[in-house]
Structure formats: structure tokens, C-alpha cells
PDB file of C-alpha atoms in Angstrom:
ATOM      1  CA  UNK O  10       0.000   0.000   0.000  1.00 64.00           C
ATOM      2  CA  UNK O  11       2.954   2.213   0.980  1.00 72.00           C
ATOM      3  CA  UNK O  12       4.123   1.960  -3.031  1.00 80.00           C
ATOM      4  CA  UNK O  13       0.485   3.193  -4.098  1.00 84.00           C
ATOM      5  CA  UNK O  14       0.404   5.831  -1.431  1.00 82.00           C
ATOM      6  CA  UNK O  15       4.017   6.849  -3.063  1.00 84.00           C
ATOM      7  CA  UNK O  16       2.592   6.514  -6.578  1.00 86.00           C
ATOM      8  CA  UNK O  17      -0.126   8.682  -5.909  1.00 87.00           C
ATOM      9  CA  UNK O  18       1.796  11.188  -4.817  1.00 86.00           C
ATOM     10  CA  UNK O  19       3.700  11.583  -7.726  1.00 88.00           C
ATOM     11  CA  UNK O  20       1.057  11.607  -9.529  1.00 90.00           C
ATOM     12  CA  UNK O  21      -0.525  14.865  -7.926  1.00 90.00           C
ATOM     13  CA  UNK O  22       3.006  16.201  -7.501  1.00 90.00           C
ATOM     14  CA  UNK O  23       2.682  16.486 -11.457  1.00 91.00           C
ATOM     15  CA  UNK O  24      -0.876  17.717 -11.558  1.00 92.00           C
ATOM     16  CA  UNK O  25       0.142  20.182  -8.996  1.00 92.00           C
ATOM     17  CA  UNK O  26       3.428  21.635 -10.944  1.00 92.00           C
ATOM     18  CA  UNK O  27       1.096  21.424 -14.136  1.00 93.00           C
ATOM     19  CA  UNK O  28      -1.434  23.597 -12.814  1.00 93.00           C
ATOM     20  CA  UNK O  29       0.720  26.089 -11.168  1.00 91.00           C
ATOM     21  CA  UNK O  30       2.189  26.472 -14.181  1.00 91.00           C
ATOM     22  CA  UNK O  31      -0.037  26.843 -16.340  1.00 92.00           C
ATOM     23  CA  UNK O  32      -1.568  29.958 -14.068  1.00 90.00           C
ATOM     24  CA  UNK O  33       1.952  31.342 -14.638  1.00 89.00           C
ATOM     25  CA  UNK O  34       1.619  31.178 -18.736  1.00 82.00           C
ATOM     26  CA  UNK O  35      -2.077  32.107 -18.933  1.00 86.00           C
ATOM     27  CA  UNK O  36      -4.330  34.646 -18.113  1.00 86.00           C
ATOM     28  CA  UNK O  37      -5.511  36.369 -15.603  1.00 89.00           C
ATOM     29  CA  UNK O  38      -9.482  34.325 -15.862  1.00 90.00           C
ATOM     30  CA  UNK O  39      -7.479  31.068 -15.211  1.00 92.00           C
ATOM     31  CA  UNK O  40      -5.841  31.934 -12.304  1.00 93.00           C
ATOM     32  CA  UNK O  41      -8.202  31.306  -9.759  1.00 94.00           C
ATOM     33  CA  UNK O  42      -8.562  27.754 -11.438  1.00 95.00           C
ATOM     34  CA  UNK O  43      -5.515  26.781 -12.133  1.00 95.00           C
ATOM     35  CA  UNK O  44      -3.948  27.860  -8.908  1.00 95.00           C
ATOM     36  CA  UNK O  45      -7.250  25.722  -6.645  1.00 95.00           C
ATOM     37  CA  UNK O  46      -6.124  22.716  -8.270  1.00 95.00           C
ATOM     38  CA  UNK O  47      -2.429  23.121  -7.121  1.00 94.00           C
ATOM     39  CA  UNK O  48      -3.344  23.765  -3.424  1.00 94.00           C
ATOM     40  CA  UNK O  49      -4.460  20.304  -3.928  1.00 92.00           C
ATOM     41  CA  UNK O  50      -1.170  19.283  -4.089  1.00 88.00           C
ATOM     42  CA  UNK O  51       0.202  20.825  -0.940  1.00 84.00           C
ATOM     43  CA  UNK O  52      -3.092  21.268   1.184  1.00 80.00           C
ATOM     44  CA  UNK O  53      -4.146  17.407   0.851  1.00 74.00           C
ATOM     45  CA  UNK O  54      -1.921  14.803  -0.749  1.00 74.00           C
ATOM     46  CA  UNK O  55       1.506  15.471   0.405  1.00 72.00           C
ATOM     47  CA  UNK O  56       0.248  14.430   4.349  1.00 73.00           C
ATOM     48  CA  UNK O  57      -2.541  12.795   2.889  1.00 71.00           C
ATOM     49  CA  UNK O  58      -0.560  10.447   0.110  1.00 69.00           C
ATOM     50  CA  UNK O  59       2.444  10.430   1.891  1.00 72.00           C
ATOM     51  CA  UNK O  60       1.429   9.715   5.299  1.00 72.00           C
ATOM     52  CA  UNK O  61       4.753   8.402   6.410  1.00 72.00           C
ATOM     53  CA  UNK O  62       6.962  10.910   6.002  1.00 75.00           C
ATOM     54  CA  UNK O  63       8.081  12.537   9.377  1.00 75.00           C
ATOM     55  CA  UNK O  64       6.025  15.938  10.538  1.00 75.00           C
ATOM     56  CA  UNK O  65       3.136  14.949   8.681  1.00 77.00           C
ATOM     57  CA  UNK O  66       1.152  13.220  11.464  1.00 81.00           C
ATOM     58  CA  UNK O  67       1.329  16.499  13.375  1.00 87.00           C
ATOM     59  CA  UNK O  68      -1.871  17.787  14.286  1.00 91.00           C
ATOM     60  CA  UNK O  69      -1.442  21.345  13.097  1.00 91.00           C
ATOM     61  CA  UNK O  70      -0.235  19.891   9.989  1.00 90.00           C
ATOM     62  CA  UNK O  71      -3.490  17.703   9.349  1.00 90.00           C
ATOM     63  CA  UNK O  72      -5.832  20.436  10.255  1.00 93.00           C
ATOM     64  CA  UNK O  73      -4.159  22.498   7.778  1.00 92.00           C
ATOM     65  CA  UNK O  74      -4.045  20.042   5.332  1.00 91.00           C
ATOM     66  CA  UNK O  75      -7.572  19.614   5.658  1.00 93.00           C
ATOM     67  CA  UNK O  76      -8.431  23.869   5.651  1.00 94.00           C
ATOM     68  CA  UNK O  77      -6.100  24.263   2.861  1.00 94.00           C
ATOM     69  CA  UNK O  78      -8.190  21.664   0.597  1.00 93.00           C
ATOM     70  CA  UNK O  79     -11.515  23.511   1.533  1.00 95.00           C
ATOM     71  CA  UNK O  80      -9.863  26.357  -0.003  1.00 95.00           C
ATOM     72  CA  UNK O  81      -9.011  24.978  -2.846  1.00 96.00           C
ATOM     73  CA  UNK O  82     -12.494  24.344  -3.797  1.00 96.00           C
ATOM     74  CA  UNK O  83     -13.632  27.256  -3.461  1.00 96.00           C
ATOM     75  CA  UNK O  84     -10.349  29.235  -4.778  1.00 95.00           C
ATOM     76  CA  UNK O  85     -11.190  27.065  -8.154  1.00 94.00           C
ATOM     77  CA  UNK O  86     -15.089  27.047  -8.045  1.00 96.00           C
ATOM     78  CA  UNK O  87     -14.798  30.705  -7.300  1.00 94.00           C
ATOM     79  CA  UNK O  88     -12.622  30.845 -10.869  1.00 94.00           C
ATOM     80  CA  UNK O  89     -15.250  28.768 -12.729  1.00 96.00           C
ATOM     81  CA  UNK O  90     -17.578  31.571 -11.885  1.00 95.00           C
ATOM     82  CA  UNK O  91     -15.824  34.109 -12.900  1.00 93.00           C
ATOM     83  CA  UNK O  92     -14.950  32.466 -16.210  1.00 94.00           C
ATOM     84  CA  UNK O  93     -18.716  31.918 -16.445  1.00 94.00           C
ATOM     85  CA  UNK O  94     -19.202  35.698 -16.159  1.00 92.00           C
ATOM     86  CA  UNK O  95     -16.470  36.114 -18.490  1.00 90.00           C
ATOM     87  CA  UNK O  96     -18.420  33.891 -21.061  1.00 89.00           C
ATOM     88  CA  UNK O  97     -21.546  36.148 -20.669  1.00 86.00           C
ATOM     89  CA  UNK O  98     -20.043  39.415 -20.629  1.00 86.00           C
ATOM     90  CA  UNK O  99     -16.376  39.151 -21.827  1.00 79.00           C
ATOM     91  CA  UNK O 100     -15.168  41.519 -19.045  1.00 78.00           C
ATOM     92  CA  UNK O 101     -13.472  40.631 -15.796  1.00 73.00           C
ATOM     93  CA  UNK O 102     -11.544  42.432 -13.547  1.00 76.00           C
ATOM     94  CA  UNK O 103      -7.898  42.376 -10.977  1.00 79.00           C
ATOM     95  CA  UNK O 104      -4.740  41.168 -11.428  1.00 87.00           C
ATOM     96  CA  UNK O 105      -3.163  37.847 -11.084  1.00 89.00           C
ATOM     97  CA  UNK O 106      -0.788  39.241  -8.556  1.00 92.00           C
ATOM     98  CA  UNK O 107      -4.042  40.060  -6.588  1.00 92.00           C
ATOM     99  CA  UNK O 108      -5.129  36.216  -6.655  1.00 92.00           C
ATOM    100  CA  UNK O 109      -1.642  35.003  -5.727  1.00 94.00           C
ATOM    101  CA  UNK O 110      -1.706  37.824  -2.735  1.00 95.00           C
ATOM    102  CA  UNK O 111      -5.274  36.841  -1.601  1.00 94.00           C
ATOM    103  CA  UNK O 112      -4.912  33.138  -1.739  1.00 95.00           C
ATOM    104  CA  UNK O 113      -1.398  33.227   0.816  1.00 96.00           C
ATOM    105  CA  UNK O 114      -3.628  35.986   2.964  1.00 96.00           C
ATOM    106  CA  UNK O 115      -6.168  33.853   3.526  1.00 95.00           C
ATOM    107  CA  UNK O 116      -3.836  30.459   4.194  1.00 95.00           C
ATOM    108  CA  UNK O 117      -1.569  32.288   6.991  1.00 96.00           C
ATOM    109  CA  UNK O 118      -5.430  33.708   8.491  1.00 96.00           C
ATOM    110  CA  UNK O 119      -6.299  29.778   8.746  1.00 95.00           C
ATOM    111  CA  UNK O 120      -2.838  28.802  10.089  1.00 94.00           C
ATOM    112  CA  UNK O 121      -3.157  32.004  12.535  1.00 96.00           C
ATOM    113  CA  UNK O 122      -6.825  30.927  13.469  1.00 95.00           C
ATOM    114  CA  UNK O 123      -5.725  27.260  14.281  1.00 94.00           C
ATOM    115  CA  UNK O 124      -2.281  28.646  16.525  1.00 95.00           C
ATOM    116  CA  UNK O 125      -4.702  30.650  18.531  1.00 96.00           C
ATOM    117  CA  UNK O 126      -6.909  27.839  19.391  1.00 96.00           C
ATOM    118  CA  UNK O 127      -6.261  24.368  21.666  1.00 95.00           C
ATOM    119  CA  UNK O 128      -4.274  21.943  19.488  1.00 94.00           C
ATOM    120  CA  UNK O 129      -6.767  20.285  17.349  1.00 94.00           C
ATOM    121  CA  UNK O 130      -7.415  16.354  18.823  1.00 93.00           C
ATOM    122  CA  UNK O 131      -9.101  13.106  16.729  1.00 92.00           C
ATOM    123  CA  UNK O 132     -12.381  14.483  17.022  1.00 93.00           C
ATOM    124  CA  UNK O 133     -11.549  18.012  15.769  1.00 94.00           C
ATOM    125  CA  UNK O 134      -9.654  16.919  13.020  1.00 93.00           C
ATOM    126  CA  UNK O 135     -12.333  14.864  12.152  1.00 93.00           C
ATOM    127  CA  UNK O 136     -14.720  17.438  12.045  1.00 94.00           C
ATOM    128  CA  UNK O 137     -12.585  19.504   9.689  1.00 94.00           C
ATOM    129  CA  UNK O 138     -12.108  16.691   7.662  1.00 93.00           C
ATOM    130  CA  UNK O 139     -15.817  15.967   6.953  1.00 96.00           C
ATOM    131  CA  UNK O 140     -16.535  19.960   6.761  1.00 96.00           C
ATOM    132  CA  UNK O 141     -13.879  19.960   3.647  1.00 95.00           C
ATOM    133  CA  UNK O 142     -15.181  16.740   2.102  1.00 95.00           C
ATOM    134  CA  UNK O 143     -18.579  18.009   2.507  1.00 97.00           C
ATOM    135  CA  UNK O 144     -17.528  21.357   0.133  1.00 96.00           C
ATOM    136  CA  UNK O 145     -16.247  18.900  -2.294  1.00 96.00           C
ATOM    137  CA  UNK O 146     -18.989  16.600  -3.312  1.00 97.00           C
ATOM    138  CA  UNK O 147     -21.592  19.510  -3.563  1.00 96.00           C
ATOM    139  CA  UNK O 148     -19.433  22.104  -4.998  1.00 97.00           C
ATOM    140  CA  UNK O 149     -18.267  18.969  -7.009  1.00 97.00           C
ATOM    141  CA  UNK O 150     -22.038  18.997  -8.358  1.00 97.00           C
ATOM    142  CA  UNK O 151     -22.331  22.631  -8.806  1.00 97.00           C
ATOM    143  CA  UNK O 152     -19.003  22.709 -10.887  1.00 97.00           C
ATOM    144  CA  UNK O 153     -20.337  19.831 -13.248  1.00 97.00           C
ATOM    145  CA  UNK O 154     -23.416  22.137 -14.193  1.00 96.00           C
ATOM    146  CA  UNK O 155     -21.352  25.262 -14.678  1.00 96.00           C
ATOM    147  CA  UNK O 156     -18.995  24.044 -16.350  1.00 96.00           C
ATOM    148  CA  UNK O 157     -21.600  22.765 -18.450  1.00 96.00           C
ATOM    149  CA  UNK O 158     -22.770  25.703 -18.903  1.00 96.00           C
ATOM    150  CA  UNK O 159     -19.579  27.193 -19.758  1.00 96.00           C
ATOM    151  CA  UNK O 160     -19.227  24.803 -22.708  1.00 95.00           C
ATOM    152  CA  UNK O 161     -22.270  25.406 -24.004  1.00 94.00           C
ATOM    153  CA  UNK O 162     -21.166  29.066 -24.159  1.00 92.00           C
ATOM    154  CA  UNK O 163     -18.128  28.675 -25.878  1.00 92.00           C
ATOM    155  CA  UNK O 164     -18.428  24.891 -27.933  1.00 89.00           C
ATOM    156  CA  UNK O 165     -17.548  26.903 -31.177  1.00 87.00           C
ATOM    157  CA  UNK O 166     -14.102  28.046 -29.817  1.00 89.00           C
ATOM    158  CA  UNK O 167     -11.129  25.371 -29.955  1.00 85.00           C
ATOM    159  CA  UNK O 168     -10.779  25.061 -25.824  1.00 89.00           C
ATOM    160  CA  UNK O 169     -14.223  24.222 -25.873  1.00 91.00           C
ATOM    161  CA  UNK O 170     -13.394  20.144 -25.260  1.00 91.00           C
ATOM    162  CA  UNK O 171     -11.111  21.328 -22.134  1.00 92.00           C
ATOM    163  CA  UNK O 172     -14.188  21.954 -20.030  1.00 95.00           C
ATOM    164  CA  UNK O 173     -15.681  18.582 -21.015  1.00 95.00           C
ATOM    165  CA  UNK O 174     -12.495  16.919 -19.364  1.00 95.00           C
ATOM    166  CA  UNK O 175     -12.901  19.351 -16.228  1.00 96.00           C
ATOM    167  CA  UNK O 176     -15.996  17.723 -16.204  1.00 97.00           C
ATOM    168  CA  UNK O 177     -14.403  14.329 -16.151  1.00 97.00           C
ATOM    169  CA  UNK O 178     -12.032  15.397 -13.413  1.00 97.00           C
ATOM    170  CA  UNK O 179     -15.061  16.700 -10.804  1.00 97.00           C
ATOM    171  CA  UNK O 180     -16.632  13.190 -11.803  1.00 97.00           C
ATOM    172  CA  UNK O 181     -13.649  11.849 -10.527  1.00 97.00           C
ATOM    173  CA  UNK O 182     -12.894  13.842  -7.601  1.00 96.00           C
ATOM    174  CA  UNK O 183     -16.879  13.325  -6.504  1.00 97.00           C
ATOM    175  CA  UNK O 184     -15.835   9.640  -6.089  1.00 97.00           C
ATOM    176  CA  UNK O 185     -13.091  10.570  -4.362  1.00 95.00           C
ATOM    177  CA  UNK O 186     -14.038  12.700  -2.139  1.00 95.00           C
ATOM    178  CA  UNK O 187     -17.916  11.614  -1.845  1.00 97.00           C
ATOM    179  CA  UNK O 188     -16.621   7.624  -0.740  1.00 96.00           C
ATOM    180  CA  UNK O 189     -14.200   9.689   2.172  1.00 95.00           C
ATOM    181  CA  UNK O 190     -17.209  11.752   3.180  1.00 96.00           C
ATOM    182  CA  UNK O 191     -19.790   8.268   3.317  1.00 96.00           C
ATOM    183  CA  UNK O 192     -16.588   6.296   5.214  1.00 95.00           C
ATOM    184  CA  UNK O 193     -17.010   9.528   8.078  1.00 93.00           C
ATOM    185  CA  UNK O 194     -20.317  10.103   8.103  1.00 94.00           C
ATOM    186  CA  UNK O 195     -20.701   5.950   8.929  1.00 93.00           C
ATOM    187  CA  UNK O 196     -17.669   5.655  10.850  1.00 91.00           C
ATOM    188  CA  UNK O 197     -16.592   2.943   8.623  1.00 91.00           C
ATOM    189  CA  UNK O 198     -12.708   3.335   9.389  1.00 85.00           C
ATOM    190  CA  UNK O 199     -14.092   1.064  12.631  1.00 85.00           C
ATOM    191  CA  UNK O 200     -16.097  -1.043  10.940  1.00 84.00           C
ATOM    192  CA  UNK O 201     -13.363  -2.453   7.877  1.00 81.00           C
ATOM    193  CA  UNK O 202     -15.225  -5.969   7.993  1.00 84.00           C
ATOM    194  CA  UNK O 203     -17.744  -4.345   6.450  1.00 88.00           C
ATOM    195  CA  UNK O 204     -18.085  -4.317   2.538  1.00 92.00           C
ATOM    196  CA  UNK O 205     -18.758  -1.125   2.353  1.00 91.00           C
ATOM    197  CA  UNK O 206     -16.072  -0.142   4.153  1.00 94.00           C
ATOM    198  CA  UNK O 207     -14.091  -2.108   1.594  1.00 94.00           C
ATOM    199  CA  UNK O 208     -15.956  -1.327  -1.577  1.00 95.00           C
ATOM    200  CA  UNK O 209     -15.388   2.447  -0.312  1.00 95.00           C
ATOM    201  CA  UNK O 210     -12.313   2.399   0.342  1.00 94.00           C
ATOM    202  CA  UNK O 211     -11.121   1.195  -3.326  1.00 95.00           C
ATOM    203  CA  UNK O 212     -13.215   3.984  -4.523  1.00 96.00           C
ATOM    204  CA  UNK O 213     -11.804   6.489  -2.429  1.00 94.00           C
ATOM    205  CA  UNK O 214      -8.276   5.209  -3.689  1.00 93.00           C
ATOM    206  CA  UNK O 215      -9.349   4.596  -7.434  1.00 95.00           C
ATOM    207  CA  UNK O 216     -10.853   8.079  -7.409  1.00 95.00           C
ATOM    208  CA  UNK O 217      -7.794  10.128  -6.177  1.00 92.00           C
ATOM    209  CA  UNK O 218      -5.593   8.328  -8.577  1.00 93.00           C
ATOM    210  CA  UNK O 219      -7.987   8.833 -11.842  1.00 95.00           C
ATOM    211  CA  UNK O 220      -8.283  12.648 -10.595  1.00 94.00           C
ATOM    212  CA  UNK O 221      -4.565  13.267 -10.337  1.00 93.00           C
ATOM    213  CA  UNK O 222      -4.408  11.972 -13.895  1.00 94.00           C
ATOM    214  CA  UNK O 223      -7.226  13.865 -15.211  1.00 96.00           C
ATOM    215  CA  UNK O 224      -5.891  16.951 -13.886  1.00 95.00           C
ATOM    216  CA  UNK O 225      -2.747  16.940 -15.018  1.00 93.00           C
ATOM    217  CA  UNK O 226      -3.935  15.916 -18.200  1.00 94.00           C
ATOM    218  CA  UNK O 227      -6.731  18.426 -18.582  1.00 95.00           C
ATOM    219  CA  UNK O 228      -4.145  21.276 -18.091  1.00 94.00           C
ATOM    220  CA  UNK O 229      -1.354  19.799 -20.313  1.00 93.00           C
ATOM    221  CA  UNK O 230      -4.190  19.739 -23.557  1.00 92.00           C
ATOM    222  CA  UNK O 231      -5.599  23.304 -22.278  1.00 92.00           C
ATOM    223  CA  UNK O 232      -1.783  24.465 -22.457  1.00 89.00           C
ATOM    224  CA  UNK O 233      -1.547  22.546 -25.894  1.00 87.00           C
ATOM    225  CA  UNK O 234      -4.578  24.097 -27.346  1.00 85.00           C
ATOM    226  CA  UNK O 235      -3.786  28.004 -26.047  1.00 80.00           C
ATOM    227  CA  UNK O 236      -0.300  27.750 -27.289  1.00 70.00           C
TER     228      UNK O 236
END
């Protein structure tokens, strides 16, 4: 399991360095996007994925592994949004540098916010855990349909066909993060007899894995096709 867990995190270390990337070389509409999918990399997977290196079963650590992945949805779904608007109205407004500055602004708030407070136990961190989950699957949902939409706005244009493999990629991040979510709400990490516990977990894994891949992949034909 340890050589998965390693696998995996190569494979988001790529998706990650792909989609920071990419919000370097693009502009300023991706940003917000782009730069969500990469605080995947180091808000989530690197203690997540590579649970055995040392520091990363430090509590601060997991709880801000866990905040920084509920930012990341909503860093990205707030940039679908605005590329939505931008679809509609072909205006949009700010700076890149602005995003970069916001996004670190509001990560050393969270880390300042969880220093200030008692040192986050089991129970805590679990309730952070199933807080970010929770953001996932729905926003997961929402981003489906909007991105939907977006396509629908631009299918004559040649990026069109990257928004139907964002799709793809919140398909796959729904399983990933929707079988985590159903293995808290149940408390099924107690109950691994079970076969859902089992059939869950595989999805949980399987998931992950087909998402790093899909987002790398997504942003290496985006960066292809705006060349």
C-alpha cells in the first residue's frame, strides 16, 4: 500500500506543478482555477498520500491540510464563476498578482486561526475533515453544471473540449471525495469488515488516482490548445 500511497503522490506532484504552471503562462481568468487545483497538491496529498513521512502526522499539519483543501475548492469554483461571467459578458476584472496575494492571505489567516486555538485532537480533526469533504462533493455537483454551462457558451471556440475533461475530473474527484465523506459520516474506518467499508475504500483510492491523472492531463491539452 505504501508503493500506491508513493505513486499517488507523484502523480498529484505532477498535476500540482502542471497547474501552477499553467496559471503562470495564462491569463488572468485562469488563475483562480488553475492555482485551486495546485493547493491540492500541498493542502491534501503530500500528508494525505504520503502519510509516512516525518512531521506529517502532526496535528497542526493535518488540520491544515484539511483547511487548505476547503480552499481549494472554493479558490477554483470561485474561478469557474468568474470564467462563467467572463463567457456572458467578456469583461473581468484584478490582477493575477491580486489572486496570488489573496490566496497566501487567507492560508496564513487559517494557520493564525488554528495557533490561537487548543491543538486540534481526533475528534476536531475529524470534524474539519468531513466539513472539507462536505464542500467537495456539492461544490463537485455545482461545478459539473457550470462548467456545463460554460461549454455550451463557448463549444464553437477550440478550448471548448477542455471543459468537457474538467468535467471528467469533478466526476472523478466526486468519487473521491464523496466515498471519504460516506466512510465519516458511517464511521466505517471502525467497521473495515464491512463491505462497504471495503468497496469504499477502493473507490476512495481509485478516485484520487484517476483525478490526479485527469488533472494533469486536462491542463497539459488546455496548455496545448492556447499555445
Amino acid at each position: 500500500m505504501e508503493m500506491f500511497q508513493v505513486v499517488l503522490g507523484v502523480f498529484w506532484l505532477v498535476a500540482g506543478c502542471v497547474s501552477f504552471y499553467f496559471s503562470i503562462g495564462n491569463a488572468r481568468v485562469w488563475t483562480s482555477i488553475s492555482v485551486g487545483f495546485f493547493l491540492i497538491l500541498i493542502g491534501e496529498i503530500i500528508p494525505g498520500a504520503l502519510p509516512f513521512l516525518p512531521g506529517l502526522n502532526n496535528p497542526y499539519v493535518l488540520a491544515m491540510g484539511h483547511i487548505i483543501g476547503t480552499l481549494s475548492i472554493l479558490i477554483m469554483s470561485h474561478g469557474f464563476q468568474e470564467y462563467y461571467v467572463f463567457t456572458r459578458t467578456l469583461d473581468f476584472e484584478g490582477s493575477k498578482l491580486h489572486v496570488y496575494l489573496a490566496v497566501v492571505g487567507v492560508i496564513v489567516a487559517s494557520l493564525v486561526f488554528l495557533l490561537i486555538n487548543p491543538t486540534p485532537d481526533e475528534d476536531v480533526l475529524r470534524v474539519i475533515r468531513v466539513v472539507e469533504n462536505t464542500n467537495w462533493v456539492f461544490l463537485s455537483l455545482i461545478n459539473i453544471d457550470l462548467i456545463r454551462k460554460i461549454h455550451l457558451n463557448i463549444k464553437d471556440t477550440p478550448i471548448s473540449n477542455g471543459f468537457l475533461a474538467f468535467m471528467v475530473v469533478f466526476a472523478c474527484i466526486f468519487l473521491w471525495k464523496g466515498s471519504q465523506l460516506y466512510m465519516d459520516v458511517f464511521s466505517l474506518d471502525t467497521k473495515q469488515d464491512l463491505i462497504n467499508y471495503t468497496i469504499s475504500h477502493y473507490t476512495n483510492l481509485a478516485g484520487s488516482l484517476l483525478a490526479s491523472i485527469s488533472v494533469g492531463g486536462t491542463f497539459l491539452y488546455l496548455g496545448k490548445l492556447l499555445r
